[in-house]
Amino acid sequence: MKNKNILSSLSLAILISLTGVVAPNAVAASSPAAEQAEPEKGPHRGRMLREGDFAIELSIFETGVPPEFRVWATNEGQPIDPAKVSLNVKLIRLGDGTDDINFNAQGDFLRGDMVIYEPHSFVVAIEATYQGKKYNWRYDNFEGRTTIEQAVADAMEINTEIAGPATIHQTIPAYGKLSLPVGAKRNIAARFDGEITKLHVNFGEIVKKGQTLFTVESNESLKPYVIKAPINGVITQLFANAGEQTNGKTLLTITNFNRHIAKLAVYPSDYSKVKLETPVTLNVEGHEETLAGQVSFIEPSVRDDQARIVWVELADGLFSEGSFVKADIEIATIDVPLAVKRVGLQGFRDFTVVYAKVGEQYEVRMLELGRAGGEWIEVLGGLKAGTEYVTDNSYILKADIEKSGASHDH
């Protein structure tokens, strides 16, 4: 049967690899948990464990206190003084070691000396001693756990990383348009009025600084002189031709498109967060690549909508004036000792979780989260550094666990 299951899973993996399609009834091809009869519950809604006339009821109690074990013992159905029972419970966790819990008598029950942290998923090993006789029980109490063969996980592109330190870049969004910098457009006129005897360039032509644009015969001296390009650029307007008088008018316009300025709107709540040389990442509409720059100027006045305009220079001639820009302006850079990628986060009960991977088993880790920025989010609790956790396609695990109906057993 085991070989048959492996072959079935591998066949599914090959099918996925070749077609990219997962059959609706094959969601994650995980190993289903064996169905078990519902365990017997005691009067305190805990799990009943029996051997002969001796029995204990083991319950996770969390009303008004952090989760802890409480145990009631009976013999021949009658309550036993808890001080006469010696009890130890070991919780064997997936990849995270073992919790060793001892008990002390309190009222009519035994109380564990350790908080039972989430997830409440472990192998439970119990050893009790009463009247010189030892009693042992062992059972699985799993939740948020599933098994997926590695070949299937690879085919489904379930990727993992190791949780550890990261640099969080906190940003604010900003929007604007591309403009040309001051001096990018030059209107060319003749120094002395005269007749244009020769036009050396055409509309749309690329010219270099120092290149001859016109030859003009002066009306006063009747001597020819040349007008040269003051900058590199493109002839974007042409108003004169050979045989015409200059008459002090603009003859042509040269525009240099090698640099653009993204002018971004920043609103009052964020004024104080943006400084000169603040790093910025930008996306220009119509271009897939993400660009990097920094704030080069902050306009002192505000617009009618109270936005201040910040400038970011782009040294690239492939853009067009007026193009829309979406940007993220960095307001803080924070090194944190432990972080996970946002893409791996999923919801589980009332928690935000990632899925830890141990061998071919995956299990939820309930997270206490801190600061966020970019692709990273800080972890303050619930996950140990060095844990391998799922990043891409973690939703497959969520769906598989929900399908299995793993419960939170108290």
GROMACS .gro file of C-alpha atoms in nm:
model
  410
    1MET     CA    1   0.000   0.000   0.000
    2LYS     CA    2   0.282   0.240   0.085
    3ASN     CA    3   0.451   0.180  -0.253
    4LYS     CA    4   0.120   0.234  -0.426
    5ASN     CA    5   0.071   0.570  -0.251
    6ILE     CA    6   0.424   0.682  -0.345
    7LEU     CA    7   0.370   0.587  -0.709
    8SER     CA    8   0.038   0.770  -0.711
    9SER     CA    9   0.193   1.086  -0.570
   10LEU     CA   10   0.486   1.072  -0.811
   11SER     CA   11   0.246   1.026  -1.102
   12LEU     CA   12   0.058   1.335  -0.987
   13ALA     CA   13   0.386   1.526  -0.964
   14ILE     CA   14   0.477   1.431  -1.321
   15LEU     CA   15   0.129   1.529  -1.439
   16ILE     CA   16   0.158   1.869  -1.274
   17SER     CA   17   0.509   1.922  -1.412
   18LEU     CA   18   0.397   1.845  -1.769
   19THR     CA   19   0.059   2.018  -1.772
   20GLY     CA   20   0.068   2.273  -1.493
   21VAL     CA   21  -0.283   2.162  -1.399
   22VAL     CA   22  -0.391   2.008  -1.071
   23ALA     CA   23  -0.699   1.791  -1.068
   24PRO     CA   24  -0.972   1.934  -0.842
   25ASN     CA   25  -0.972   1.625  -0.622
   26ALA     CA   26  -0.592   1.622  -0.587
   27VAL     CA   27  -0.548   1.956  -0.407
   28ALA     CA   28  -0.211   1.887  -0.240
   29ALA     CA   29  -0.175   1.511  -0.272
   30SER     CA   30  -0.086   1.500   0.094
   31SER     CA   31  -0.088   1.191   0.309
   32PRO     CA   32  -0.430   1.187   0.477
   33ALA     CA   33  -0.442   1.138   0.851
   34ALA     CA   34  -0.588   0.806   0.954
   35GLU     CA   35  -0.943   0.848   1.079
   36GLN     CA   36  -0.974   0.777   1.448
   37ALA     CA   37  -1.267   0.739   1.676
   38GLU     CA   38  -1.350   1.049   1.877
   39PRO     CA   39  -1.162   1.020   2.210
   40GLU     CA   40  -1.366   0.985   2.527
   41LYS     CA   41  -1.428   1.314   2.706
   42GLY     CA   42  -1.455   1.359   3.081
   43PRO     CA   43  -1.678   1.588   3.290
   44HIS     CA   44  -1.428   1.875   3.247
   45ARG     CA   45  -1.426   1.823   2.868
   46GLY     CA   46  -1.075   1.682   2.886
   47ARG     CA   47  -0.942   1.361   2.731
   48MET     CA   48  -1.003   1.045   2.934
   49LEU     CA   49  -0.717   0.796   2.966
   50ARG     CA   50  -0.786   0.465   3.139
   51GLU     CA   51  -0.596   0.155   3.251
   52GLY     CA   52  -0.785  -0.089   3.466
   53ASP     CA   53  -0.965   0.095   3.748
   54PHE     CA   54  -0.731   0.394   3.731
   55ALA     CA   55  -0.815   0.688   3.502
   56ILE     CA   56  -0.712   1.047   3.448
   57GLU     CA   57  -0.881   1.331   3.263
   58LEU     CA   58  -0.628   1.557   3.087
   59SER     CA   59  -0.759   1.899   2.989
   60ILE     CA   60  -0.609   2.218   2.847
   61PHE     CA   61  -0.746   2.498   3.062
   62GLU     CA   62  -0.726   2.860   2.940
   63THR     CA   63  -1.009   3.053   3.100
   64GLY     CA   64  -0.853   3.369   3.239
   65VAL     CA   65  -0.501   3.220   3.231
   66PRO     CA   66  -0.249   3.122   2.963
   67PRO     CA   67  -0.315   2.765   2.839
   68GLU     CA   68  -0.210   2.502   3.094
   69PHE     CA   69  -0.279   2.135   3.167
   70ARG     CA   70  -0.516   2.039   3.445
   71VAL     CA   71  -0.569   1.675   3.542
   72TRP     CA   72  -0.832   1.499   3.750
   73ALA     CA   73  -0.766   1.141   3.868
   74THR     CA   74  -1.012   0.868   3.968
   75ASN     CA   75  -0.993   0.507   4.085
   76GLU     CA   76  -1.292   0.281   4.037
   77GLY     CA   77  -1.479   0.591   3.927
   78GLN     CA   78  -1.412   0.778   4.253
   79PRO     CA   79  -1.204   1.098   4.280
   80ILE     CA   80  -0.849   1.056   4.411
   81ASP     CA   81  -0.661   1.305   4.628
   82PRO     CA   82  -0.433   1.466   4.359
   83ALA     CA   83  -0.145   1.481   4.609
   84LYS     CA   84  -0.129   1.098   4.594
   85VAL     CA   85  -0.064   1.095   4.216
   86SER     CA   86   0.274   1.164   4.056
   87LEU     CA   87   0.237   1.285   3.699
   88ASN     CA   88   0.462   1.392   3.410
   89VAL     CA   89   0.357   1.488   3.058
   90LYS     CA   90   0.594   1.528   2.765
   91LEU     CA   91   0.483   1.714   2.452
   92ILE     CA   92   0.696   1.606   2.157
   93ARG     CA   93   0.677   1.885   1.898
   94LEU     CA   94   0.757   1.875   1.528
   95GLY     CA   95   1.115   1.995   1.493
   96ASP     CA   96   1.099   2.205   1.811
   97GLY     CA   97   1.204   1.962   2.082
   98THR     CA   98   1.002   1.842   2.382
   99ASP     CA   99   0.810   2.027   2.653
  100ASP     CA  100   0.859   1.850   2.988
  101ILE     CA  101   0.567   1.929   3.219
  102ASN     CA  102   0.545   1.834   3.585
  103PHE     CA  103   0.237   1.870   3.804
  104ASN     CA  104   0.147   1.991   4.152
  105ALA     CA  105  -0.173   1.935   4.348
  106GLN     CA  106  -0.410   2.230   4.359
  107GLY     CA  107  -0.757   2.181   4.506
  108ASP     CA  108  -0.910   1.871   4.349
  109PHE     CA  109  -0.680   1.861   4.045
  110LEU     CA  110  -0.317   1.851   3.932
  111ARG     CA  111  -0.187   2.166   3.763
  112GLY     CA  112   0.092   2.168   3.503
  113ASP     CA  113   0.390   2.393   3.564
  114MET     CA  114   0.433   2.516   3.205
  115VAL     CA  115   0.231   2.724   2.958
  116ILE     CA  116   0.123   2.523   2.655
  117TYR     CA  117   0.213   2.753   2.367
  118GLU     CA  118   0.062   2.738   2.020
  119PRO     CA  119   0.029   2.538   1.812
  120HIS     CA  120  -0.129   2.273   2.030
  121SER     CA  121   0.014   2.010   1.801
  122PHE     CA  122   0.233   1.736   1.945
  123VAL     CA  123   0.271   1.373   2.044
  124VAL     CA  124   0.158   1.347   2.406
  125ALA     CA  125   0.349   1.104   2.631
  126ILE     CA  126   0.208   1.060   2.985
  127GLU     CA  127   0.354   0.882   3.286
  128ALA     CA  128   0.152   0.857   3.609
  129THR     CA  129   0.230   0.679   3.935
  130TYR     CA  130  -0.040   0.589   4.187
  131GLN     CA  131   0.002   0.352   4.485
  132GLY     CA  132   0.338   0.236   4.354
  133LYS     CA  133   0.209   0.141   4.008
  134LYS     CA  134   0.312   0.322   3.690
  135TYR     CA  135   0.071   0.401   3.407
  136ASN     CA  136   0.175   0.514   3.059
  137TRP     CA  137  -0.023   0.656   2.770
  138ARG     CA  138   0.079   0.804   2.437
  139TYR     CA  139  -0.132   0.964   2.165
  140ASP     CA  140  -0.114   1.213   1.879
  141ASN     CA  141  -0.271   1.555   1.918
  142PHE     CA  142  -0.208   1.723   1.583
  143GLU     CA  143  -0.349   2.043   1.436
  144GLY     CA  144  -0.240   2.254   1.143
  145ARG     CA  145  -0.015   1.976   1.020
  146THR     CA  146   0.008   1.791   0.691
  147THR     CA  147   0.251   1.573   0.497
  148ILE     CA  148   0.343   1.629   0.133
  149GLU     CA  149   0.599   1.416  -0.047
  150GLN     CA  150   0.895   1.616  -0.171
  151ALA     CA  151   0.837   1.528  -0.536
  152VAL     CA  152   0.484   1.666  -0.515
  153ALA     CA  153   0.597   1.978  -0.326
  154ASP     CA  154   0.860   2.042  -0.594
  155ALA     CA  155   0.604   1.998  -0.872
  156MET     CA  156   0.370   2.243  -0.701
  157GLU     CA  157   0.658   2.490  -0.652
  158ILE     CA  158   0.615   2.500  -0.276
  159ASN     CA  159   0.933   2.692  -0.198
  160THR     CA  160   1.094   2.750   0.141
  161GLU     CA  161   1.349   2.976   0.306
  162ILE     CA  162   1.523   2.988   0.643
  163ALA     CA  163   1.386   3.242   0.893
  164GLY     CA  164   1.652   3.483   1.012
  165PRO     CA  165   1.761   3.848   1.018
  166ALA     CA  166   1.649   4.091   0.751
  167THR     CA  167   1.659   4.458   0.662
  168ILE     CA  168   1.315   4.616   0.651
  169HIS     CA  169   1.267   4.916   0.426
  170GLN     CA  170   0.963   5.115   0.533
  171THR     CA  171   0.817   5.333   0.259
  172ILE     CA  172   0.533   5.567   0.176
  173PRO     CA  173   0.364   5.562  -0.167
  174ALA     CA  174   0.378   5.866  -0.395
  175TYR     CA  175   0.248   5.942  -0.742
  176GLY     CA  176   0.340   6.195  -1.007
  177LYS     CA  177   0.459   6.255  -1.363
  178LEU     CA  178   0.785   6.281  -1.555
  179SER     CA  179   0.911   6.628  -1.644
  180LEU     CA  180   1.222   6.751  -1.820
  181PRO     CA  181   1.482   6.930  -1.606
  182VAL     CA  182   1.549   7.301  -1.631
  183GLY     CA  183   1.769   7.368  -1.935
  184ALA     CA  184   1.661   7.056  -2.123
  185LYS     CA  185   1.490   7.277  -2.385
  186ARG     CA  186   1.677   7.554  -2.566
  187ASN     CA  187   1.511   7.806  -2.799
  188ILE     CA  188   1.760   7.913  -3.065
  189ALA     CA  189   1.762   8.265  -3.216
  190ALA     CA  190   2.011   8.465  -3.425
  191ARG     CA  191   2.249   8.706  -3.252
  192PHE     CA  192   2.231   8.952  -3.543
  193ASP     CA  193   1.932   8.992  -3.773
  194GLY     CA  194   1.988   8.873  -4.126
  195GLU     CA  195   1.892   8.630  -4.398
  196ILE     CA  196   1.918   8.256  -4.342
  197THR     CA  197   2.132   8.140  -4.631
  198LYS     CA  198   2.145   7.775  -4.529
  199LEU     CA  199   1.955   7.541  -4.295
  200HIS     CA  200   2.189   7.260  -4.189
  201VAL     CA  201   1.942   7.044  -3.988
  202ASN     CA  202   1.591   6.903  -4.014
  203PHE     CA  203   1.301   6.859  -3.775
  204GLY     CA  204   1.349   6.549  -3.555
  205GLU     CA  205   1.722   6.531  -3.622
  206ILE     CA  206   1.961   6.445  -3.339
  207VAL     CA  207   2.229   6.708  -3.299
  208LYS     CA  208   2.543   6.744  -3.088
  209LYS     CA  209   2.669   7.044  -2.896
  210GLY     CA  210   2.870   7.266  -3.132
  211GLN     CA  211   2.704   7.134  -3.448
  212THR     CA  212   2.614   7.401  -3.707
  213LEU     CA  213   2.240   7.471  -3.730
  214PHE     CA  214   2.213   7.779  -3.959
  215THR     CA  215   2.427   8.000  -4.175
  216VAL     CA  216   2.305   8.362  -4.160
  217GLU     CA  217   2.414   8.668  -4.365
  218SER     CA  218   2.409   8.975  -4.139
  219ASN     CA  219   2.193   9.264  -4.261
  220GLU     CA  220   2.449   9.515  -4.132
  221SER     CA  221   2.784   9.369  -4.233
  222LEU     CA  222   2.659   9.144  -4.515
  223LYS     CA  223   2.905   8.888  -4.379
  224PRO     CA  224   2.799   8.528  -4.308
  225TYR     CA  225   2.812   8.374  -3.961
  226VAL     CA  226   2.693   8.040  -3.820
  227ILE     CA  227   2.459   7.949  -3.536
  228LYS     CA  228   2.567   7.637  -3.348
  229ALA     CA  229   2.385   7.398  -3.111
  230PRO     CA  230   2.445   7.489  -2.743
  231ILE     CA  231   2.350   7.139  -2.617
  232ASN     CA  232   2.304   6.782  -2.733
  233GLY     CA  233   1.946   6.697  -2.820
  234VAL     CA  234   1.675   6.658  -3.078
  235ILE     CA  235   1.521   6.927  -3.302
  236THR     CA  236   1.169   6.931  -3.159
  237GLN     CA  237   1.048   7.258  -3.318
  238LEU     CA  238   1.156   7.429  -3.641
  239PHE     CA  239   1.024   7.775  -3.731
  240ALA     CA  240   1.261   7.897  -4.007
  241ASN     CA  241   1.394   7.799  -4.348
  242ALA     CA  242   1.661   7.919  -4.592
  243GLY     CA  243   1.580   8.251  -4.753
  244GLU     CA  244   1.388   8.387  -4.453
  245GLN     CA  245   1.481   8.677  -4.226
  246THR     CA  246   1.563   8.598  -3.865
  247ASN     CA  247   1.380   8.908  -3.732
  248GLY     CA  248   1.476   8.830  -3.370
  249LYS     CA  249   1.240   8.531  -3.356
  250THR     CA  250   1.296   8.177  -3.227
  251LEU     CA  251   1.431   7.971  -3.517
  252LEU     CA  252   1.417   7.622  -3.363
  253THR     CA  253   1.403   7.435  -3.033
  254ILE     CA  254   1.647   7.167  -2.919
  255THR     CA  255   1.534   6.925  -2.646
  256ASN     CA  256   1.765   6.696  -2.452
  257PHE     CA  257   1.577   6.381  -2.344
  258ASN     CA  258   1.869   6.214  -2.167
  259ARG     CA  259   1.741   6.308  -1.822
  260HIS     CA  260   1.395   6.327  -1.667
  261ILE     CA  261   1.264   6.434  -1.328
  262ALA     CA  262   0.988   6.243  -1.150
  263LYS     CA  263   0.783   6.504  -0.968
  264LEU     CA  264   0.604   6.325  -0.685
  265ALA     CA  265   0.329   6.452  -0.457
  266VAL     CA  266   0.381   6.414  -0.080
  267TYR     CA  267   0.095   6.506   0.154
  268PRO     CA  268   0.107   6.681   0.495
  269SER     CA  269   0.109   6.368   0.712
  270ASP     CA  270   0.435   6.263   0.546
  271TYR     CA  271   0.616   6.599   0.505
  272SER     CA  272   0.852   6.538   0.796
  273LYS     CA  273   0.945   6.188   0.678
  274VAL     CA  274   1.094   6.289   0.345
  275LYS     CA  275   1.443   6.443   0.334
  276LEU     CA  276   1.696   6.524   0.064
  277GLU     CA  277   1.881   6.210  -0.058
  278THR     CA  278   1.600   5.986   0.070
  279PRO     CA  279   1.607   5.663  -0.143
  280VAL     CA  280   1.317   5.613  -0.384
  281THR     CA  281   1.208   5.325  -0.604
  282LEU     CA  282   0.997   5.410  -0.907
  283ASN     CA  283   0.787   5.247  -1.175
  284VAL     CA  284   0.709   5.444  -1.490
  285GLU     CA  285   0.390   5.356  -1.673
  286GLY     CA  286   0.466   5.148  -1.979
  287HIS     CA  287   0.799   5.020  -1.842
  288GLU     CA  288   0.837   4.694  -1.649
  289GLU     CA  289   1.169   4.760  -1.477
  290THR     CA  290   1.188   4.918  -1.131
  291LEU     CA  291   1.419   5.217  -1.107
  292ALA     CA  292   1.615   5.352  -0.812
  293GLY     CA  293   1.687   5.713  -0.730
  294GLN     CA  294   1.687   5.963  -0.446
  295VAL     CA  295   1.515   6.287  -0.357
  296SER     CA  296   1.716   6.573  -0.516
  297PHE     CA  297   1.489   6.869  -0.443
  298ILE     CA  298   1.178   6.949  -0.237
  299GLU     CA  299   0.970   7.238  -0.366
  300PRO     CA  300   0.913   7.493  -0.087
  301SER     CA  301   0.553   7.578  -0.183
  302VAL     CA  302   0.249   7.352  -0.176
  303ARG     CA  303  -0.016   7.286  -0.439
  304ASP     CA  304  -0.384   7.367  -0.395
  305ASP     CA  305  -0.439   7.016  -0.258
  306GLN     CA  306  -0.162   7.083   0.001
  307ALA     CA  307   0.081   6.837  -0.156
  308ARG     CA  308   0.449   6.926  -0.170
  309ILE     CA  309   0.639   6.818  -0.479
  310VAL     CA  310   0.964   6.626  -0.443
  311TRP     CA  311   1.199   6.569  -0.733
  312VAL     CA  312   1.379   6.247  -0.824
  313GLU     CA  313   1.621   6.260  -1.119
  314LEU     CA  314   1.627   5.974  -1.370
  315ALA     CA  315   1.930   5.942  -1.598
  316ASP     CA  316   1.767   5.752  -1.881
  317GLY     CA  317   1.660   5.872  -2.222
  318LEU     CA  318   1.397   5.605  -2.291
  319PHE     CA  319   1.109   5.779  -2.111
  320SER     CA  320   0.856   6.036  -2.226
  321GLU     CA  321   0.767   6.367  -2.066
  322GLY     CA  322   0.427   6.345  -1.896
  323SER     CA  323   0.441   5.970  -1.822
  324PHE     CA  324   0.273   5.866  -1.497
  325VAL     CA  325   0.499   5.747  -1.214
  326LYS     CA  326   0.429   5.535  -0.905
  327ALA     CA  327   0.698   5.550  -0.639
  328ASP     CA  328   0.786   5.426  -0.292
  329ILE     CA  329   0.981   5.677  -0.084
  330GLU     CA  330   1.190   5.511   0.187
  331ILE     CA  331   1.135   5.663   0.530
  332ALA     CA  332   1.319   5.411   0.750
  333THR     CA  333   1.570   5.127   0.722
  334ILE     CA  334   1.554   4.881   1.011
  335ASP     CA  335   1.770   4.575   1.077
  336VAL     CA  336   1.568   4.312   1.266
  337PRO     CA  337   1.695   3.982   1.410
  338LEU     CA  338   1.407   3.774   1.276
  339ALA     CA  339   1.172   3.826   0.982
  340VAL     CA  340   0.970   3.629   0.728
  341LYS     CA  341   0.851   3.711   0.380
  342ARG     CA  342   0.497   3.844   0.354
  343VAL     CA  343   0.420   3.606   0.068
  344GLY     CA  344   0.434   3.310   0.310
  345LEU     CA  345   0.173   3.446   0.554
  346GLN     CA  346  -0.164   3.273   0.586
  347GLY     CA  347  -0.458   3.283   0.823
  348PHE     CA  348  -0.526   2.994   1.064
  349ARG     CA  349  -0.809   3.023   1.315
  350ASP     CA  350  -0.755   3.369   1.466
  351PHE     CA  351  -0.381   3.370   1.398
  352THR     CA  352  -0.144   3.482   1.125
  353VAL     CA  353   0.089   3.189   1.053
  354VAL     CA  354   0.364   3.054   0.839
  355TYR     CA  355   0.413   2.683   0.770
  356ALA     CA  356   0.730   2.533   0.917
  357LYS     CA  357   0.882   2.246   0.719
  358VAL     CA  358   1.045   1.946   0.886
  359GLY     CA  359   1.131   1.673   0.638
  360GLU     CA  360   0.811   1.617   0.440
  361GLN     CA  361   0.587   1.748   0.718
  362TYR     CA  362   0.450   2.100   0.741
  363GLU     CA  363   0.292   2.264   1.046
  364VAL     CA  364   0.159   2.606   1.140
  365ARG     CA  365   0.359   2.848   1.350
  366MET     CA  366   0.148   3.123   1.508
  367LEU     CA  367   0.329   3.453   1.476
  368GLU     CA  368   0.352   3.769   1.680
  369LEU     CA  369   0.439   4.029   1.419
  370GLY     CA  370   0.615   4.363   1.439
  371ARG     CA  371   0.726   4.620   1.185
  372ALA     CA  372   0.676   4.566   0.813
  373GLY     CA  373   0.832   4.701   0.498
  374GLY     CA  374   0.865   4.579   0.142
  375GLU     CA  375   0.862   4.201   0.119
  376TRP     CA  376   0.956   4.149   0.487
  377ILE     CA  377   0.771   4.155   0.817
  378GLU     CA  378   0.936   4.135   1.158
  379VAL     CA  379   0.864   3.834   1.384
  380LEU     CA  380   0.852   3.904   1.757
  381GLY     CA  381   0.740   3.559   1.868
  382GLY     CA  382   0.607   3.220   1.763
  383LEU     CA  383   0.895   3.119   1.536
  384LYS     CA  384   1.254   3.023   1.606
  385ALA     CA  385   1.544   3.161   1.405
  386GLY     CA  386   1.675   2.899   1.165
  387THR     CA  387   1.331   2.746   1.101
  388GLU     CA  388   1.267   2.643   0.742
  389TYR     CA  389   0.931   2.788   0.640
  390VAL     CA  390   0.718   2.801   0.325
  391THR     CA  391   0.724   3.114   0.112
  392ASP     CA  392   0.577   3.061  -0.235
  393ASN     CA  393   0.241   2.880  -0.271
  394SER     CA  394   0.174   2.848   0.101
  395TYR     CA  395  -0.197   2.865   0.018
  396ILE     CA  396  -0.173   2.502  -0.100
  397LEU     CA  397  -0.088   2.393   0.254
  398LYS     CA  398  -0.368   2.603   0.400
  399ALA     CA  399  -0.617   2.437   0.165
  400ASP     CA  400  -0.485   2.089   0.239
  401ILE     CA  401  -0.503   2.138   0.616
  402GLU     CA  402  -0.854   2.281   0.594
  403LYS     CA  403  -0.956   1.987   0.379
  404SER     CA  404  -0.827   1.742   0.642
  405GLY     CA  405  -1.040   1.909   0.909
  406ALA     CA  406  -0.763   1.917   1.172
  407SER     CA  407  -0.922   2.052   1.491
  408HIS     CA  408  -0.807   2.243   1.792
  409ASP     CA  409  -0.854   1.976   2.059
  410HIS     CA  410  -0.888   2.099   2.414
   0.00000   0.00000   0.00000
